Amino acid sequence: MNALLKKEMRLSAMLLTYLFIGFGLMALLPGYPILCGVFFITLGIYQSFQNAREANDILYSTLLPVAKRDVVKGKYQFVILIELCGFTVMAMMTILRMTILADSPVYRQNVLMNANPFFLGMVLLIFGLFNVIFLGGFFKTAYSIGKPFLIYIFAAFLTIGLAETLHHIPGLSALNAFGFDHIVLQISLFLCGILIYAALTWLSYRKACTDFDKIDL
Amino acid sequence: MNVVEVTNICKTYPAFFLNRVSFSLEGGKITGFIGRNGAGKTTTIKSMLNLVHTDSGEIAYFGMPLIGHETEIKQRIGYSTGTISWYPRKTIHEIVDVTKTFYTHWDEEAYRRYMTLFNLDESKKPIELSEGMKVKFNLLLALSHGAEVLILDEPTSGLDPFSRDELLELFTTLKEHGVTILFSTHITSDLERCADNIIYISHGEIRAACSKDEFMENYGQPGDTLEEIFLRQEREERK
């Protein structure tokens, strides 16, 4: 583990951020918009940013013998780590729902979104939106967290609403596949989620480096 | 030999500008940086740490320009301020444990020595420290990685007279070991005790950058203290 990620985890992060990874378990809830679990995980990350701002973390990090670009890298590494932990929990719950719980009546009779590879793709899309809107927005000022988080909330819930609606549209019911039904389509959508996440995070990181470099602290 | 060279730095803000600030820091000497609030001391110091982007000018340490050698230079310099508290709810032990991994020349023995000298307790958190102890903690971090140049922004503010005296003695000892110190303060009596050189800034411009004796001779009258000279200069400036 590099020194900056260690610093993020030990000095900047709040315990709440780690605990909120547990919201990935929401993927098991029947009759609940399970994508909200992603929002709670990002809410946990937001708490760490709030804590870091109060602790003068950005200034401290910039004074360390590292390039300004590395300060940005450390934050991105930390956020990606938490997101991937949350994603792993959600993926495990999804596998559970696709296999031994595939025929469970509580999930079969669920009008809301099912946990399947398309759901995991949407999880990654929302994490990608968080990285672009919140993380990228934060590095424009290195102190303002409220405005980018509010914009992210709007985008996240719009995406959740859209994801919950899509499978009710005639012809799109395959999005809500159970077990291994429509697996090729499902895996393709999941792969799209991975690509979108990687692209959004990379673009956001590049822009954040440029923006942060211009800031006077 | 000069270890730090600041050449013609300019920085414009809507209501203030730093105008062609130039000075150098002589190796193994203590340089006092004086000026009233808002004169440009902090902007200059922040420029020297690359926290503020200058419009023009150059800053070099050990013959290397800051831009392009920032990481290497930051390994060899230390910064401390009396006004900022880092990670107020983490213990000193936690902060130090993480911080030392960034420095290739972290000196654990020096760290222990200064912990004892400053009477700091590793299990305490910055939020539990008095203002003076916070200054000492910041200094501890700067001193434990064997910094060759110390940039200190108001390091004695908030300290009781005994602690201040202790600190000034420490600066003198560090100087004897070849450490270069830039010391911004408005407690001019501190500079009278330990400074070799004086940089005087007013309205974003350097008015004097010379040895303390020259400064006293050129700007003062017989029997004047540094504070009296400083106040007279500022009054004349206002007229």
Coordinates of C-alpha atoms in Angstrom, one line a residue:
Chain A
M1 CA 0.0 0.0 0.0
N2 CA 1.4 3.4 -0.9
A3 CA 2.0 6.1 1.7
L4 CA -0.8 8.4 0.4
L5 CA -3.5 5.7 0.5
K6 CA -2.3 4.7 4.0
K7 CA -2.7 8.4 5.0
E8 CA -6.2 8.5 3.5
M9 CA -7.2 5.4 5.4
R10 CA -5.7 6.2 8.7
L11 CA -5.9 10.0 9.0
S12 CA -8.6 11.3 6.6
A13 CA -11.2 8.6 6.7
M14 CA -14.0 8.3 9.2
L15 CA -15.0 4.9 10.7
L16 CA -18.4 5.6 9.3
T17 CA -17.0 5.3 5.7
Y18 CA -15.9 1.7 6.4
L19 CA -19.1 0.8 8.2
F20 CA -21.3 2.2 5.4
I21 CA -19.7 -0.4 3.0
G22 CA -22.1 -2.7 4.8
F23 CA -25.0 -1.0 3.0
G24 CA -24.0 -3.2 0.1
L25 CA -26.0 -5.9 1.9
M26 CA -29.1 -3.9 0.9
A27 CA -28.9 -5.9 -2.3
L28 CA -30.6 -8.6 -0.4
L29 CA -33.6 -6.5 0.6
P30 CA -36.8 -7.6 -1.2
G31 CA -39.3 -4.8 -2.1
Y32 CA -36.7 -2.1 -1.8
P33 CA -34.9 0.0 -4.4
I34 CA -31.6 -1.8 -3.9
L35 CA -29.5 0.7 -5.8
C36 CA -30.0 3.0 -2.8
G37 CA -27.2 0.9 -1.2
V38 CA -24.8 2.6 -3.6
F39 CA -26.0 6.0 -2.4
F40 CA -25.4 5.1 1.2
I41 CA -21.9 3.9 0.4
T42 CA -21.1 7.2 -1.3
L43 CA -22.7 9.0 1.7
G44 CA -20.1 7.3 3.8
I45 CA -17.3 8.5 1.5
Y46 CA -18.8 12.1 1.8
Q47 CA -18.4 11.9 5.6
S48 CA -14.7 11.3 5.2
F49 CA -14.3 14.3 2.9
Q50 CA -16.1 16.4 5.5
N51 CA -13.8 15.1 8.2
A52 CA -10.8 15.7 6.0
R53 CA -11.8 19.3 5.4
E54 CA -12.1 20.0 9.1
A55 CA -8.7 18.4 9.7
N56 CA -6.9 20.6 7.1
D57 CA -6.1 17.4 5.3
I58 CA -5.6 18.9 1.8
L59 CA -3.1 21.5 3.1
Y60 CA -1.3 18.9 5.2
S61 CA -1.0 16.5 2.2
T62 CA 0.2 19.2 -0.1
L63 CA 3.0 20.1 2.3
L64 CA 4.2 16.5 2.4
P65 CA 7.0 15.7 -0.1
V66 CA 4.6 14.6 -2.8
A67 CA 3.5 16.3 -6.0
K68 CA 0.1 18.0 -6.0
R69 CA -1.1 15.4 -8.5
D70 CA -0.3 12.7 -6.0
V71 CA -2.6 14.3 -3.5
V72 CA -5.4 13.9 -6.0
K73 CA -4.3 10.3 -6.7
G74 CA -4.4 9.4 -3.0
K75 CA -8.0 10.6 -2.7
Y76 CA -9.1 8.7 -5.9
Q77 CA -7.4 5.6 -4.7
F78 CA -9.2 5.7 -1.4
V79 CA -12.6 6.4 -3.0
I80 CA -12.1 3.6 -5.6
L81 CA -11.1 1.2 -2.8
I82 CA -14.2 1.9 -0.8
E83 CA -16.4 1.7 -4.0
L84 CA -14.8 -1.6 -4.9
C85 CA -15.3 -3.0 -1.4
G86 CA -19.0 -1.9 -1.6
F87 CA -19.3 -3.4 -5.1
T88 CA -17.8 -6.7 -3.9
V89 CA -20.4 -7.0 -1.1
M90 CA -23.2 -6.2 -3.7
A91 CA -21.7 -8.6 -6.2
M92 CA -21.7 -11.4 -3.6
M93 CA -25.3 -10.7 -2.6
T94 CA -26.2 -10.7 -6.3
I95 CA -24.6 -14.1 -6.9
L96 CA -26.6 -15.3 -3.9
R97 CA -29.8 -14.0 -5.4
M98 CA -28.9 -15.5 -8.8
T99 CA -28.2 -18.9 -7.4
I100 CA -29.5 -20.4 -4.2
L101 CA -32.1 -17.6 -3.8
A102 CA -33.1 -17.5 -7.5
D103 CA -36.6 -19.0 -6.9
S104 CA -37.3 -17.4 -3.6
P105 CA -40.9 -16.1 -3.8
V106 CA -40.0 -12.8 -2.0
Y107 CA -37.7 -11.9 -4.9
R108 CA -39.9 -13.4 -7.6
Q109 CA -42.9 -11.3 -6.5
N110 CA -40.8 -8.2 -6.2
V111 CA -42.0 -5.4 -8.4
L112 CA -38.8 -3.4 -7.9
M113 CA -35.4 -4.1 -9.6
N114 CA -33.9 -7.5 -9.3
A115 CA -30.3 -8.1 -8.3
N116 CA -28.6 -9.3 -11.5
P117 CA -25.6 -8.3 -13.6
F118 CA -27.5 -5.4 -15.1
F119 CA -28.0 -4.1 -11.5
L120 CA -24.2 -4.5 -10.9
G121 CA -23.6 -2.4 -14.1
M122 CA -25.9 0.3 -12.7
V123 CA -24.0 0.2 -9.4
L124 CA -20.8 1.0 -11.3
L125 CA -22.5 3.7 -13.3
I126 CA -23.7 5.4 -10.1
F127 CA -20.2 5.1 -8.6
G128 CA -18.8 6.6 -11.8
L129 CA -21.3 9.5 -11.5
F130 CA -20.1 10.0 -7.9
N131 CA -16.5 10.2 -9.1
V132 CA -17.3 12.7 -11.8
I133 CA -19.7 14.9 -10.0
F134 CA -18.6 14.8 -6.4
L135 CA -14.9 14.0 -6.5
G136 CA -14.3 16.0 -9.7
G137 CA -16.4 18.9 -8.2
F138 CA -14.5 18.8 -5.0
F139 CA -11.1 19.3 -6.6
K140 CA -12.3 22.5 -8.4
T141 CA -12.0 24.2 -5.0
A142 CA -10.5 21.6 -2.6
Y143 CA -13.0 22.7 0.1
S144 CA -16.5 22.9 -1.4
I145 CA -18.3 19.6 -0.8
G146 CA -21.9 20.6 -0.4
K147 CA -22.7 21.7 -3.9
P148 CA -21.1 18.8 -5.7
F149 CA -22.7 16.4 -3.3
L150 CA -26.2 17.9 -3.9
I151 CA -25.7 17.7 -7.7
Y152 CA -24.6 14.1 -7.2
I153 CA -27.7 13.2 -5.1
F154 CA -29.9 14.6 -7.9
A155 CA -28.1 12.6 -10.6
A156 CA -27.9 9.4 -8.4
F157 CA -31.6 9.3 -7.6
L158 CA -32.5 10.2 -11.2
T159 CA -30.4 7.2 -12.3
I160 CA -32.0 4.9 -9.6
G161 CA -35.5 6.0 -10.7
L162 CA -34.6 5.3 -14.3
A163 CA -33.1 1.9 -13.5
E164 CA -36.2 1.0 -11.5
T165 CA -38.5 2.1 -14.4
L166 CA -36.7 0.6 -17.4
H167 CA -37.8 -3.1 -16.9
H168 CA -41.4 -2.0 -16.7
I169 CA -41.2 -0.6 -20.2
P170 CA -42.6 -3.2 -22.8
G171 CA -39.7 -5.0 -24.4
L172 CA -37.2 -4.3 -21.7
S173 CA -38.3 -6.9 -19.2
A174 CA -35.1 -8.9 -19.8
L175 CA -33.3 -6.2 -17.8
N176 CA -34.9 -7.7 -14.7
A177 CA -33.8 -11.3 -15.5
F178 CA -33.8 -13.9 -12.7
G179 CA -31.1 -16.5 -12.2
F180 CA -29.1 -16.9 -15.4
D181 CA -31.9 -15.9 -17.8
H182 CA -30.8 -13.6 -20.7
I183 CA -27.3 -14.1 -19.4
V184 CA -25.5 -12.8 -22.6
L185 CA -27.5 -9.5 -22.5
Q186 CA -27.0 -9.3 -18.7
I187 CA -23.2 -9.8 -18.9
S188 CA -23.0 -7.3 -21.8
L189 CA -24.8 -4.7 -19.7
F190 CA -22.5 -5.4 -16.8
L191 CA -19.4 -5.0 -19.0
C192 CA -20.8 -1.7 -20.2
G193 CA -21.1 -0.7 -16.6
I194 CA -17.4 -1.5 -16.0
L195 CA -16.3 0.5 -19.1
I196 CA -18.5 3.5 -18.1
Y197 CA -17.1 3.4 -14.5
A198 CA -13.5 3.2 -15.7
A199 CA -14.0 6.0 -18.3
L200 CA -15.8 8.3 -16.0
T201 CA -13.3 7.8 -13.2
W202 CA -10.3 8.2 -15.4
L203 CA -11.7 11.4 -17.0
S204 CA -12.6 12.8 -13.7
Y205 CA -9.2 12.0 -12.3
R206 CA -7.4 13.7 -15.2
K207 CA -9.6 16.8 -14.8
A208 CA -9.2 16.9 -11.0
C209 CA -5.4 16.8 -11.4
T210 CA -5.5 19.8 -13.7
D211 CA -8.1 21.7 -11.6
F212 CA -6.2 21.1 -8.3
D213 CA -2.9 22.2 -9.8
K214 CA -4.4 25.6 -10.5
I215 CA -5.8 26.2 -7.0
D216 CA -4.1 28.5 -4.5
L217 CA -4.3 26.9 -1.0
Chain B
M1 CA 26.2 30.6 0.7
N2 CA 22.5 31.2 -0.1
V3 CA 20.3 28.1 0.2
V4 CA 17.1 29.8 -0.8
E5 CA 16.7 32.4 -3.6
V6 CA 13.4 34.2 -4.1
T7 CA 13.6 36.3 -7.3
N8 CA 11.0 38.8 -8.4
I9 CA 7.9 37.0 -7.4
C10 CA 4.7 38.7 -8.2
K11 CA 1.2 37.7 -7.2
T12 CA -2.0 39.8 -7.8
Y13 CA -5.1 39.5 -5.8
P14 CA -8.2 41.8 -6.3
A15 CA -7.2 43.9 -3.3
F16 CA -3.5 43.2 -2.9
F17 CA -0.4 42.4 -4.8
L18 CA 3.0 41.1 -4.1
N19 CA 5.4 43.2 -6.1
R20 CA 8.7 41.8 -7.4
V21 CA 9.6 40.2 -4.0
S22 CA 13.2 39.2 -4.0
F23 CA 15.5 38.0 -1.2
S24 CA 17.8 35.1 -0.3
L25 CA 18.3 33.0 2.8
E26 CA 21.9 32.5 3.9
G27 CA 22.7 29.0 4.9
G28 CA 23.0 28.3 8.7
K29 CA 21.4 31.7 9.6
I30 CA 18.2 32.8 11.2
T31 CA 16.3 35.3 9.1
G32 CA 13.4 37.3 10.6
F33 CA 10.6 38.1 8.3
I34 CA 8.7 41.1 9.6
G35 CA 5.8 43.1 8.4
R36 CA 2.4 44.1 9.6
N37 CA -0.7 42.0 9.1
G38 CA -1.6 41.9 5.4
A39 CA 1.8 43.1 4.3
G40 CA 2.4 39.9 2.3
K41 CA 4.3 37.6 4.6
T42 CA 2.0 34.7 4.4
T43 CA 1.5 35.0 0.6
T44 CA 5.3 35.0 0.3
I45 CA 5.7 32.0 2.5
K46 CA 2.9 30.1 0.7
S47 CA 4.6 30.9 -2.6
M48 CA 7.8 29.5 -1.2
L49 CA 5.9 26.3 -0.5
N50 CA 4.2 26.2 -3.9
L51 CA 0.8 26.5 -2.2
V52 CA 0.2 29.7 -4.1
H53 CA 0.9 30.2 -7.8
T54 CA 2.9 33.2 -8.5
D55 CA 2.2 35.3 -11.6
S56 CA 6.0 35.5 -12.3
G57 CA 9.3 35.1 -10.6
E58 CA 11.4 32.2 -9.4
I59 CA 12.0 30.3 -6.2
A60 CA 15.0 28.0 -5.8
Y61 CA 16.3 25.9 -3.0
F62 CA 19.7 24.4 -2.8
G63 CA 20.3 25.7 -6.4
M64 CA 17.2 23.9 -7.7
P65 CA 14.1 25.6 -8.9
L66 CA 11.0 24.7 -6.8
I67 CA 9.0 24.0 -9.9
G68 CA 10.2 20.6 -11.2
H69 CA 12.0 19.7 -8.0
E70 CA 9.1 20.1 -5.5
T71 CA 9.2 16.6 -4.0
E72 CA 12.9 16.5 -3.6
I73 CA 13.0 20.0 -2.1
K74 CA 10.1 19.2 0.4
Q75 CA 12.2 16.3 1.7
R76 CA 14.8 18.8 2.8
I77 CA 12.6 21.6 4.2
G78 CA 10.2 21.9 7.0
Y79 CA 7.2 24.2 7.6
S80 CA 5.5 25.0 10.8
T81 CA 2.8 27.4 11.7
G82 CA 1.2 28.4 14.9
T83 CA -2.2 29.0 13.3
I84 CA -3.2 25.6 11.9
S85 CA -4.0 22.4 13.7
W86 CA -3.8 19.1 11.7
Y87 CA -6.1 16.2 12.3
P88 CA -7.4 17.5 15.6
R89 CA -9.1 14.2 16.6
K90 CA -6.2 11.8 15.8
T91 CA -3.5 11.1 18.3
I92 CA 0.0 12.5 17.8
H93 CA 1.2 8.9 17.5
E94 CA -1.2 8.2 14.6
I95 CA -0.3 11.4 12.8
V96 CA 3.5 10.8 13.2
D97 CA 3.2 7.1 12.3
V98 CA 1.7 8.1 8.9
T99 CA 3.8 11.2 8.3
K100 CA 7.2 9.6 8.8
T101 CA 6.5 7.1 5.9
F102 CA 6.8 10.1 3.5
Y103 CA 10.3 11.1 4.6
T104 CA 13.4 9.3 3.6
H105 CA 15.5 10.9 6.3
W106 CA 13.0 10.6 9.2
D107 CA 15.1 10.7 12.4
E108 CA 13.4 8.6 15.1
E109 CA 16.0 9.5 17.7
A110 CA 15.5 13.2 17.0
Y111 CA 11.7 12.7 17.2
R112 CA 12.0 11.1 20.6
R113 CA 14.4 13.8 21.8
Y114 CA 12.0 16.7 20.7
M115 CA 9.0 14.8 22.2
T116 CA 10.8 14.9 25.6
L117 CA 12.1 18.4 25.1
F118 CA 8.6 19.8 24.2
N119 CA 6.9 17.7 26.9
L120 CA 4.5 16.2 24.3
D121 CA 2.5 13.1 25.0
E122 CA 2.0 10.8 22.0
S123 CA -1.4 9.7 23.2
K124 CA -2.8 13.2 23.1
K125 CA -4.8 14.6 20.2
P126 CA -4.2 18.1 18.7
I127 CA -7.6 19.2 20.0
E128 CA -6.5 18.5 23.5
L129 CA -3.3 20.6 23.1
S130 CA -3.0 24.3 24.1
E131 CA -2.1 26.7 21.3
G132 CA 1.5 26.7 22.4
M133 CA 1.7 22.9 22.4
K134 CA 0.2 22.8 18.9
V135 CA 3.0 25.0 17.7
K136 CA 5.5 22.6 19.4
F137 CA 3.8 19.6 17.7
N138 CA 4.0 21.3 14.3
L139 CA 7.7 22.1 14.9
L140 CA 8.3 18.5 16.1
L141 CA 7.1 17.2 12.7
A142 CA 9.4 19.7 10.8
L143 CA 12.4 18.9 13.0
S144 CA 12.1 15.1 12.9
H145 CA 12.8 14.7 9.2
G146 CA 16.1 16.5 9.4
A147 CA 15.0 19.6 7.5
E148 CA 17.9 21.8 6.3
V149 CA 15.6 24.8 5.9
L150 CA 12.8 25.6 8.3
I151 CA 10.1 28.0 7.2
L152 CA 8.2 29.1 10.3
D153 CA 5.1 31.2 10.1
E154 CA 4.5 32.8 13.5
P155 CA 6.0 29.9 15.4
T156 CA 6.1 31.7 18.7
S157 CA 2.5 33.0 18.7
G158 CA 0.5 31.7 21.6
L159 CA 3.6 30.5 23.5
D160 CA 4.2 31.5 27.1
P161 CA 7.4 33.5 27.7
F162 CA 9.2 30.4 29.1
S163 CA 8.3 28.2 26.1
R164 CA 9.2 31.1 23.7
D165 CA 12.6 31.4 25.4
E166 CA 13.1 27.6 25.1
L167 CA 12.2 27.7 21.4
L168 CA 14.5 30.6 20.6
E169 CA 17.3 28.7 22.3
L170 CA 16.4 25.7 20.2
F171 CA 16.5 27.8 17.0
T172 CA 20.0 29.0 18.0
T173 CA 21.1 25.4 18.5
L174 CA 19.7 24.4 15.2
K175 CA 21.4 27.2 13.5
E176 CA 24.7 26.1 15.0
H177 CA 24.0 22.7 13.4
G178 CA 23.7 24.4 10.0
V179 CA 19.9 24.7 9.8
T180 CA 18.6 27.7 7.9
I181 CA 15.6 29.3 9.4
L182 CA 13.1 31.8 8.0
F183 CA 11.0 33.1 10.9
S184 CA 7.9 35.2 10.3
T185 CA 6.7 37.1 13.3
H186 CA 5.4 40.3 14.7
I187 CA 7.0 39.7 18.1
T188 CA 10.1 41.7 17.2
S189 CA 11.8 41.0 20.5
D190 CA 12.2 37.4 19.5
L191 CA 14.1 38.5 16.4
E192 CA 16.3 40.8 18.5
R193 CA 17.4 37.8 20.4
C194 CA 18.1 35.3 17.7
A195 CA 17.9 36.7 14.1
D196 CA 21.0 37.3 12.0
N197 CA 19.2 38.8 9.1
I198 CA 16.0 40.8 8.7
I199 CA 13.6 40.9 5.8
Y200 CA 11.1 43.7 6.1
I201 CA 8.0 43.6 3.9
S202 CA 5.4 46.4 3.6
H203 CA 2.4 46.6 1.2
G204 CA 3.6 43.6 -0.8
E205 CA 7.1 45.0 -1.4
I206 CA 10.4 44.2 0.3
R207 CA 11.7 47.4 2.0
A208 CA 14.8 45.8 3.4
A209 CA 16.7 42.5 3.2
C210 CA 19.9 42.7 5.1
S211 CA 21.7 41.7 8.2
K212 CA 20.1 42.7 11.5
D213 CA 23.0 45.0 12.4
E214 CA 22.7 46.8 9.0
F215 CA 18.9 47.1 9.4
M216 CA 19.3 48.7 12.9
E217 CA 22.0 51.0 11.6
N218 CA 20.2 52.1 8.4
Y219 CA 16.7 52.4 9.7
G220 CA 17.1 53.0 13.4
Q221 CA 18.3 55.7 15.7
P222 CA 20.7 55.1 18.6
G223 CA 19.1 53.1 21.3
D224 CA 16.1 52.0 19.2
T225 CA 14.7 48.6 19.5
L226 CA 13.6 46.6 16.5
E227 CA 10.0 47.2 17.4
E228 CA 10.5 51.0 17.5
I229 CA 12.2 50.9 14.1
F230 CA 9.4 48.8 12.7
L231 CA 6.7 51.0 14.1
R232 CA 8.4 54.2 12.8
Q233 CA 8.7 52.7 9.3
E234 CA 5.1 51.7 9.3
R235 CA 4.0 55.2 10.5
E236 CA 6.1 56.9 7.8
E237 CA 4.6 54.5 5.3
R238 CA 1.1 55.6 6.3
K239 CA 1.9 59.3 5.8

